[in-house]
């Protein structure tokens, strides 16, 4: 009569020993100690036995039930300890390993170029004047001698905001008006760096957003010779002694006379190559004498004051300096490109 109970205990203990993870342990508990488990059923069977057999059976089955419950707890605890011990080993930190070096950040190539430009112009007495990216149509065009419907506006198509007359600046030149209105009637010697935006086809040489650095000098007796001297000096400090610079007649509505500035090609030294399109020259900026209308819009009397201005693209300058063949790398966020500029 008690033999089946002994067998049940033996079987349950063997199965418990074999349960090696929490899932198997839970299944074991259901099989033996659950509401319809084998041990529970054995307890229920007590009621069906003849009265004489009940005391011995009852004692034994209770004994087994309690023993298995205790064994279950012990096994659960042992498994918990084993898994803790395993985690302990797996997560162990080897303090003797060398640390992982923290890689220092570096400046974006545009920032590096901008800083070099600031340094060169600072040595010539130019201050940095910051002007806004979001401009009015009036500042960006009208006050620069480009009234509405002026054909020159077509060269500088931009992004319009939902607020009438508020746009993203297409060049840093509107900063000229802001600087003049700030300084007037004092003399001015500033550079105006910052982002510009244009609604145009993106190509290897043209982006829809790019930096410009504008230069502006206003005072009495400022001449074209001052403009040429400043730009030639800049080109030599930026690209090396002995650089040749030429001024090519051009047109900007806000300067008169106007000139494009070319430098002898730094790759072929002026002999002619693919980069300079076999001309021997590379265009580096636009420039000119500040137009009397612009001086007046800035608050200066053009009969007393004169000034020069120029505007260059630092990305194009960085491209020349480092032999970068595509301007799109600048804002593509590809670390392989950016990490080359230590
Ligand atoms: C201007 O924007 C004039 N405001 C420059 C100026 C200032 C002339 C003061 C006279 C006096 P331009 O559109 O050529 O001119 O642009 C000047 C420079 O900005 C270019 O030489 C080029 O280096 C850079 N640039 C222009 N468009 C782009 C573009 N889409 N992507 C990258 N750089 C550009």
GROMACS .gro file of C-alpha atoms and ligand atoms in nm:
model
  376
    1UNK     CA    1   0.000   0.000   0.000
    2UNK     CA    2   0.283   0.239   0.078
    3UNK     CA    3   0.503   0.114  -0.205
    4UNK     CA    4   0.346   0.335  -0.479
    5UNK     CA    5   0.403   0.634  -0.249
    6UNK     CA    6   0.770   0.546  -0.209
    7UNK     CA    7   0.801   0.512  -0.586
    8UNK     CA    8   0.633   0.849  -0.635
    9UNK     CA    9   0.878   1.013  -0.400
   10UNK     CA   10   1.175   0.853  -0.573
   11UNK     CA   11   1.049   0.958  -0.915
   12UNK     CA   12   0.979   1.315  -0.798
   13UNK     CA   13   1.323   1.349  -0.642
   14UNK     CA   14   1.496   1.226  -0.958
   15UNK     CA   15   1.293   1.468  -1.174
   16UNK     CA   16   1.375   1.754  -0.937
   17UNK     CA   17   1.743   1.676  -0.960
   18UNK     CA   18   1.716   1.690  -1.340
   19UNK     CA   19   1.541   2.030  -1.345
   20UNK     CA   20   1.830   2.261  -1.432
   21UNK     CA   21   1.662   2.594  -1.501
   22UNK     CA   22   1.372   2.803  -1.366
   23UNK     CA   23   1.139   2.686  -1.646
   24UNK     CA   24   1.199   2.316  -1.576
   25UNK     CA   25   1.163   2.381  -1.203
   26UNK     CA   26   0.822   2.547  -1.249
   27UNK     CA   27   0.709   2.255  -1.469
   28UNK     CA   28   0.821   2.012  -1.199
   29UNK     CA   29   0.617   2.197  -0.939
   30UNK     CA   30   0.304   2.178  -1.153
   31UNK     CA   31   0.357   1.807  -1.224
   32UNK     CA   32   0.400   1.704  -0.862
   33UNK     CA   33   0.272   1.972  -0.627
   34UNK     CA   34   0.022   2.157  -0.849
   35UNK     CA   35  -0.356   2.143  -0.798
   36UNK     CA   36  -0.376   1.835  -1.018
   37UNK     CA   37  -0.021   1.726  -0.948
   38UNK     CA   38   0.073   1.367  -0.872
   39UNK     CA   39   0.136   1.427  -0.500
   40UNK     CA   40  -0.186   1.624  -0.461
   41UNK     CA   41  -0.376   1.341  -0.627
   42UNK     CA   42  -0.209   1.095  -0.389
   43UNK     CA   43  -0.329   1.305  -0.094
   44UNK     CA   44  -0.682   1.309  -0.234
   45UNK     CA   45  -0.671   0.928  -0.272
   46UNK     CA   46  -0.671   0.902   0.108
   47UNK     CA   47  -1.048   0.943   0.115
   48UNK     CA   48  -1.099   0.631  -0.100
   49UNK     CA   49  -0.903   0.396   0.129
   50UNK     CA   50  -1.049   0.162   0.389
   51UNK     CA   51  -1.048   0.329   0.732
   52UNK     CA   52  -0.779   0.092   0.866
   53UNK     CA   53  -0.525   0.191   0.604
   54UNK     CA   54  -0.580   0.562   0.628
   55UNK     CA   55  -0.355   0.657   0.927
   56UNK     CA   56  -0.036   0.498   0.788
   57UNK     CA   57  -0.106   0.620   0.432
   58UNK     CA   58  -0.198   0.968   0.555
   59UNK     CA   59   0.118   1.000   0.759
   60UNK     CA   60   0.338   0.880   0.477
   61UNK     CA   61   0.179   1.094   0.204
   62UNK     CA   62   0.201   1.407   0.419
   63UNK     CA   63   0.562   1.327   0.497
   64UNK     CA   64   0.637   1.297   0.125
   65UNK     CA   65   0.450   1.617   0.043
   66UNK     CA   66   0.640   1.818   0.304
   67UNK     CA   67   0.973   1.660   0.208
   68UNK     CA   68   0.918   1.741  -0.161
   69UNK     CA   69   0.812   2.098  -0.084
   70UNK     CA   70   1.132   2.145   0.117
   71UNK     CA   71   1.338   1.981  -0.160
   72UNK     CA   72   1.175   2.212  -0.412
   73UNK     CA   73   1.268   2.522  -0.209
   74UNK     CA   74   1.622   2.397  -0.169
   75UNK     CA   75   1.656   2.326  -0.539
   76UNK     CA   76   1.515   2.670  -0.633
   77UNK     CA   77   1.763   2.836  -0.399
   78UNK     CA   78   2.051   2.629  -0.539
   79UNK     CA   79   1.960   2.728  -0.896
   80UNK     CA   80   1.938   3.095  -0.795
   81UNK     CA   81   2.281   3.078  -0.635
   82UNK     CA   82   2.427   2.901  -0.939
   83UNK     CA   83   2.295   3.164  -1.178
   84UNK     CA   84   2.428   3.443  -0.954
   85UNK     CA   85   2.767   3.279  -0.945
   86UNK     CA   86   2.764   3.250  -1.323
   87UNK     CA   87   2.673   3.618  -1.367
   88UNK     CA   88   2.946   3.707  -1.125
   89UNK     CA   89   3.205   3.536  -1.342
   90UNK     CA   90   3.058   3.660  -1.671
   91UNK     CA   91   3.039   4.024  -1.560
   92UNK     CA   92   3.372   4.030  -1.391
   93UNK     CA   93   3.582   4.335  -1.472
   94UNK     CA   94   3.945   4.276  -1.541
   95UNK     CA   95   4.098   4.578  -1.375
   96UNK     CA   96   4.439   4.492  -1.516
   97UNK     CA   97   4.324   4.562  -1.876
   98UNK     CA   98   4.438   4.895  -2.022
   99UNK     CA   99   4.163   5.160  -2.038
  100UNK     CA  100   3.986   5.248  -2.360
  101UNK     CA  101   4.129   5.579  -2.480
  102UNK     CA  102   3.881   5.865  -2.520
  103UNK     CA  103   3.925   6.000  -2.868
  104UNK     CA  104   3.947   6.378  -2.862
  105UNK     CA  105   3.698   6.558  -3.085
  106UNK     CA  106   3.818   6.777  -3.367
  107UNK     CA  107   3.698   7.083  -3.547
  108UNK     CA  108   3.500   7.060  -3.868
  109UNK     CA  109   3.712   7.152  -4.172
  110UNK     CA  110   3.487   7.454  -4.236
  111UNK     CA  111   3.541   7.575  -3.878
  112UNK     CA  112   3.916   7.527  -3.914
  113UNK     CA  113   3.916   7.727  -4.237
  114UNK     CA  114   3.697   7.997  -4.084
  115UNK     CA  115   3.932   8.029  -3.787
  116UNK     CA  116   4.232   8.062  -4.015
  117UNK     CA  117   4.051   8.335  -4.208
  118UNK     CA  118   3.964   8.513  -3.879
  119UNK     CA  119   4.328   8.493  -3.770
  120UNK     CA  120   4.461   8.640  -4.094
  121UNK     CA  121   4.213   8.927  -4.098
  122UNK     CA  122   4.257   8.990  -3.726
  123UNK     CA  123   4.624   9.054  -3.798
  124UNK     CA  124   4.511   9.316  -4.050
  125UNK     CA  125   4.282   9.480  -3.795
  126UNK     CA  126   3.947   9.332  -3.898
  127UNK     CA  127   3.694   9.241  -3.629
  128UNK     CA  128   3.438   8.962  -3.656
  129UNK     CA  129   3.084   9.101  -3.690
  130UNK     CA  130   2.803   8.848  -3.665
  131UNK     CA  131   2.485   8.903  -3.856
  132UNK     CA  132   2.164   8.703  -3.878
  133UNK     CA  133   2.091   8.402  -4.104
  134UNK     CA  134   1.720   8.482  -4.126
  135UNK     CA  135   1.695   8.812  -4.303
  136UNK     CA  136   1.446   9.043  -4.461
  137UNK     CA  137   1.410   9.068  -4.836
  138UNK     CA  138   1.483   9.436  -4.790
  139UNK     CA  139   1.826   9.375  -4.631
  140UNK     CA  140   1.924   9.087  -4.856
  141UNK     CA  141   1.829   9.264  -5.180
  142UNK     CA  142   1.663   9.604  -5.179
  143UNK     CA  143   1.911   9.797  -4.962
  144UNK     CA  144   2.194   9.633  -5.157
  145UNK     CA  145   2.073   9.814  -5.465
  146UNK     CA  146   1.852   9.531  -5.592
  147UNK     CA  147   1.495   9.661  -5.582
  148UNK     CA  148   1.207   9.414  -5.638
  149UNK     CA  149   1.216   9.270  -5.991
  150UNK     CA  150   1.583   9.358  -6.036
  151UNK     CA  151   1.725   9.085  -6.267
  152UNK     CA  152   2.030   9.030  -6.040
  153UNK     CA  153   1.797   8.872  -5.782
  154UNK     CA  154   1.774   8.570  -6.014
  155UNK     CA  155   2.136   8.479  -5.932
  156UNK     CA  156   2.046   8.446  -5.565
  157UNK     CA  157   1.721   8.251  -5.541
  158UNK     CA  158   1.657   8.156  -5.181
  159UNK     CA  159   1.424   7.988  -4.932
  160UNK     CA  160   1.119   8.186  -4.828
  161UNK     CA  161   0.953   8.163  -4.489
  162UNK     CA  162   0.577   8.176  -4.438
  163UNK     CA  163   0.622   8.531  -4.308
  164UNK     CA  164   0.605   8.773  -4.604
  165UNK     CA  165   0.938   8.940  -4.673
  166UNK     CA  166   1.136   8.711  -4.438
  167UNK     CA  167   1.391   8.485  -4.609
  168UNK     CA  168   1.712   8.291  -4.549
  169UNK     CA  169   2.001   8.512  -4.654
  170UNK     CA  170   2.166   8.419  -4.983
  171UNK     CA  171   2.493   8.591  -4.899
  172UNK     CA  172   2.656   8.766  -4.605
  173UNK     CA  173   2.626   9.105  -4.781
  174UNK     CA  174   2.311   9.217  -4.589
  175UNK     CA  175   2.542   9.222  -4.286
  176UNK     CA  176   2.714   9.518  -4.454
  177UNK     CA  177   2.402   9.728  -4.402
  178UNK     CA  178   2.365   9.611  -4.041
  179UNK     CA  179   2.732   9.681  -3.962
  180UNK     CA  180   2.718  10.025  -4.124
  181UNK     CA  181   2.403  10.120  -3.934
  182UNK     CA  182   2.570  10.002  -3.611
  183UNK     CA  183   2.902  10.183  -3.663
  184UNK     CA  184   2.799  10.498  -3.853
  185UNK     CA  185   2.972  10.749  -3.860
  186UNK     CA  186   3.281  10.564  -3.733
  187UNK     CA  187   3.519  10.392  -3.974
  188UNK     CA  188   3.461  10.016  -4.018
  189UNK     CA  189   3.692   9.723  -4.065
  190UNK     CA  190   3.499   9.396  -4.019
  191UNK     CA  191   3.458   9.048  -4.155
  192UNK     CA  192   3.114   8.889  -4.151
  193UNK     CA  193   3.118   8.510  -4.141
  194UNK     CA  194   2.823   8.274  -4.147
  195UNK     CA  195   2.588   8.040  -4.324
  196UNK     CA  196   2.413   8.135  -4.646
  197UNK     CA  197   2.133   7.953  -4.826
  198UNK     CA  198   2.046   7.924  -5.191
  199UNK     CA  199   1.776   7.744  -5.377
  200UNK     CA  200   1.992   7.594  -5.647
  201UNK     CA  201   2.111   7.269  -5.798
  202UNK     CA  202   2.350   7.081  -5.567
  203UNK     CA  203   2.667   6.991  -5.753
  204UNK     CA  204   3.026   6.901  -5.668
  205UNK     CA  205   3.096   7.275  -5.629
  206UNK     CA  206   2.761   7.413  -5.511
  207UNK     CA  207   2.561   7.339  -5.199
  208UNK     CA  208   2.227   7.482  -5.088
  209UNK     CA  209   2.389   7.590  -4.762
  210UNK     CA  210   2.747   7.704  -4.726
  211UNK     CA  211   2.957   7.955  -4.536
  212UNK     CA  212   3.067   8.290  -4.663
  213UNK     CA  213   3.306   8.541  -4.518
  214UNK     CA  214   3.230   8.896  -4.617
  215UNK     CA  215   3.483   9.174  -4.569
  216UNK     CA  216   3.391   9.540  -4.530
  217UNK     CA  217   3.603   9.849  -4.481
  218UNK     CA  218   3.446  10.195  -4.474
  219UNK     CA  219   3.619  10.524  -4.402
  220UNK     CA  220   3.760  10.834  -4.563
  221UNK     CA  221   3.996  10.788  -4.858
  222UNK     CA  222   3.954  10.413  -4.895
  223UNK     CA  223   4.049  10.316  -5.247
  224UNK     CA  224   4.063  10.020  -5.480
  225UNK     CA  225   4.436   9.999  -5.397
  226UNK     CA  226   4.342   9.918  -5.035
  227UNK     CA  227   4.111   9.645  -5.158
  228UNK     CA  228   4.379   9.493  -5.380
  229UNK     CA  229   4.647   9.513  -5.113
  230UNK     CA  230   4.420   9.348  -4.853
  231UNK     CA  231   4.316   9.062  -5.081
  232UNK     CA  232   4.665   8.993  -5.218
  233UNK     CA  233   4.796   8.984  -4.862
  234UNK     CA  234   4.514   8.750  -4.757
  235UNK     CA  235   4.581   8.513  -5.050
  236UNK     CA  236   4.950   8.493  -4.965
  237UNK     CA  237   4.892   8.436  -4.594
  238UNK     CA  238   4.627   8.173  -4.668
  239UNK     CA  239   4.785   7.990  -4.961
  240UNK     CA  240   5.154   8.072  -4.938
  241UNK     CA  241   5.403   8.341  -5.033
  242UNK     CA  242   5.445   8.423  -5.399
  243UNK     CA  243   5.080   8.360  -5.494
  244UNK     CA  244   4.969   8.567  -5.790
  245UNK     CA  245   4.628   8.735  -5.777
  246UNK     CA  246   4.433   8.900  -6.056
  247UNK     CA  247   4.123   9.117  -6.056
  248UNK     CA  248   3.878   9.051  -6.335
  249UNK     CA  249   3.611   9.311  -6.411
  250UNK     CA  250   3.270   9.188  -6.306
  251UNK     CA  251   2.934   9.313  -6.188
  252UNK     CA  252   2.760   9.317  -5.852
  253UNK     CA  253   2.473   9.563  -5.796
  254UNK     CA  254   2.615   9.658  -5.454
  255UNK     CA  255   2.971   9.742  -5.565
  256UNK     CA  256   3.107   9.979  -5.828
  257UNK     CA  257   3.350   9.898  -5.977
  258UNK     CA  258   3.325   9.523  -5.915
  259UNK     CA  259   3.582   9.249  -5.965
  260UNK     CA  260   3.611   8.875  -5.937
  261UNK     CA  261   3.934   8.776  -5.768
  262UNK     CA  262   4.133   8.490  -5.919
  263UNK     CA  263   4.448   8.327  -5.782
  264UNK     CA  264   4.703   8.127  -5.979
  265UNK     CA  265   4.604   7.760  -5.957
  266UNK     CA  266   4.763   7.603  -5.650
  267UNK     CA  267   4.770   7.263  -5.813
  268UNK     CA  268   4.948   7.338  -6.139
  269UNK     CA  269   5.105   7.673  -6.042
  270UNK     CA  270   4.935   7.846  -6.335
  271UNK     CA  271   5.036   7.604  -6.609
  272UNK     CA  272   4.680   7.476  -6.659
  273UNK     CA  273   4.516   7.160  -6.527
  274UNK     CA  274   4.178   6.990  -6.482
  275UNK     CA  275   4.105   7.180  -6.157
  276UNK     CA  276   4.154   7.526  -6.311
  277UNK     CA  277   3.992   7.411  -6.636
  278UNK     CA  278   4.326   7.474  -6.812
  279UNK     CA  279   4.309   7.850  -6.749
  280UNK     CA  280   4.583   7.858  -6.484
  281UNK     CA  281   4.351   8.063  -6.254
  282UNK     CA  282   4.105   7.983  -5.976
  283UNK     CA  283   3.827   8.216  -5.869
  284UNK     CA  284   3.842   8.282  -5.493
  285UNK     CA  285   3.595   8.564  -5.428
  286UNK     CA  286   3.382   8.853  -5.550
  287UNK     CA  287   3.476   9.208  -5.455
  288UNK     CA  288   3.442   9.577  -5.531
  289UNK     CA  289   3.408   9.932  -5.400
  290UNK     CA  290   3.092   9.975  -5.195
  291UNK     CA  291   2.825  10.130  -5.419
  292UNK     CA  292   2.724  10.487  -5.319
  293UNK     CA  293   2.361  10.377  -5.284
  294UNK     CA  294   2.466  10.108  -5.035
  295UNK     CA  295   2.682  10.352  -4.838
  296UNK     CA  296   2.384  10.585  -4.820
  297UNK     CA  297   2.153  10.300  -4.709
  298UNK     CA  298   2.404  10.226  -4.433
  299UNK     CA  299   2.396  10.589  -4.318
  300UNK     CA  300   2.726  10.714  -4.468
  301UNK     CA  301   2.754  11.014  -4.700
  302UNK     CA  302   2.910  10.874  -5.021
  303UNK     CA  303   3.064  11.214  -5.098
  304UNK     CA  304   3.271  11.189  -4.780
  305UNK     CA  305   3.312  10.817  -4.724
  306UNK     CA  306   3.413  10.528  -4.942
  307UNK     CA  307   3.464  10.161  -4.878
  308UNK     CA  308   3.552   9.823  -5.020
  309UNK     CA  309   3.386   9.486  -4.976
  310UNK     CA  310   3.449   9.128  -5.074
  311UNK     CA  311   3.283   8.790  -5.022
  312UNK     CA  312   3.440   8.446  -5.030
  313UNK     CA  313   3.330   8.087  -4.970
  314UNK     CA  314   3.538   7.908  -4.700
  315UNK     CA  315   3.428   7.563  -4.823
  316UNK     CA  316   3.563   7.643  -5.170
  317UNK     CA  317   3.883   7.770  -5.006
  318UNK     CA  318   3.913   7.449  -4.800
  319UNK     CA  319   3.857   7.250  -5.120
  320UNK     CA  320   4.148   7.427  -5.284
  321UNK     CA  321   4.376   7.394  -4.981
  322UNK     CA  322   4.310   7.026  -4.919
  323UNK     CA  323   4.233   6.904  -5.271
  324UNK     CA  324   3.870   6.811  -5.184
  325UNK     CA  325   3.689   6.734  -5.505
  326UNK     CA  326   3.327   6.747  -5.387
  327UNK     CA  327   3.162   7.011  -5.164
  328UNK     CA  328   2.889   6.763  -5.061
  329UNK     CA  329   3.136   6.593  -4.823
  330UNK     CA  330   3.119   6.894  -4.589
  331UNK     CA  331   2.766   6.828  -4.464
  332UNK     CA  332   2.739   6.454  -4.530
  333UNK     CA  333   2.853   6.369  -4.173
  334UNK     CA  334   3.083   6.092  -4.291
  335UNK     CA  335   3.346   6.044  -4.020
  336UNK     CA  336   3.591   5.899  -4.273
  337UNK     CA  337   3.599   6.243  -4.435
  338UNK     CA  338   3.586   6.452  -4.119
  339UNK     CA  339   3.858   6.260  -3.933
  340UNK     CA  340   4.115   6.349  -4.196
  341UNK     CA  341   4.122   6.704  -4.067
  342UNK     CA  342   4.315   6.688  -3.740
  343LIG     C1  343   2.818   8.695  -5.357
  343LIG     O1  344   2.747   8.625  -5.287
  343LIG     C2  345   2.850   8.837  -5.324
  343LIG     N1  346   2.768   8.877  -5.212
  343LIG     C3  347   2.997   8.851  -5.292
  343LIG     C4  348   3.043   8.991  -5.279
  343LIG     C5  349   3.050   9.050  -5.154
  343LIG     C6  350   3.079   9.066  -5.390
  343LIG     C7  351   3.091   9.184  -5.141
  343LIG     C8  352   3.119   9.197  -5.380
  343LIG     C9  353   3.127   9.254  -5.253
  343LIG     P1  354   2.878   8.500  -5.519
  343LIG     O2  355   2.740   8.459  -5.549
  343LIG     O3  356   2.977   8.490  -5.629
  343LIG     O4  357   2.880   8.649  -5.466
  343LIG     O5  358   2.932   8.415  -5.394
  343LIG    C10  359   3.053   8.445  -5.331
  343LIG    C11  360   3.128   8.316  -5.295
  343LIG     O6  361   3.042   8.230  -5.218
  343LIG    C12  362   3.167   8.233  -5.416
  343LIG     O7  363   3.290   8.276  -5.468
  343LIG    C13  364   3.175   8.096  -5.355
  343LIG     O8  365   3.300   8.078  -5.293
  343LIG    C14  366   3.069   8.097  -5.250
  343LIG     N2  367   2.947   8.032  -5.302
  343LIG    C15  368   2.850   8.086  -5.377
  343LIG     N3  369   2.754   7.996  -5.403
  343LIG    C16  370   2.790   7.882  -5.343
  343LIG    C17  371   2.732   7.752  -5.333
  343LIG     N4  372   2.615   7.723  -5.386
  343LIG     N5  373   2.799   7.657  -5.262
  343LIG    C18  374   2.917   7.687  -5.205
  343LIG     N6  375   2.977   7.807  -5.209
  343LIG    C19  376   2.915   7.905  -5.280
   0.00000   0.00000   0.00000
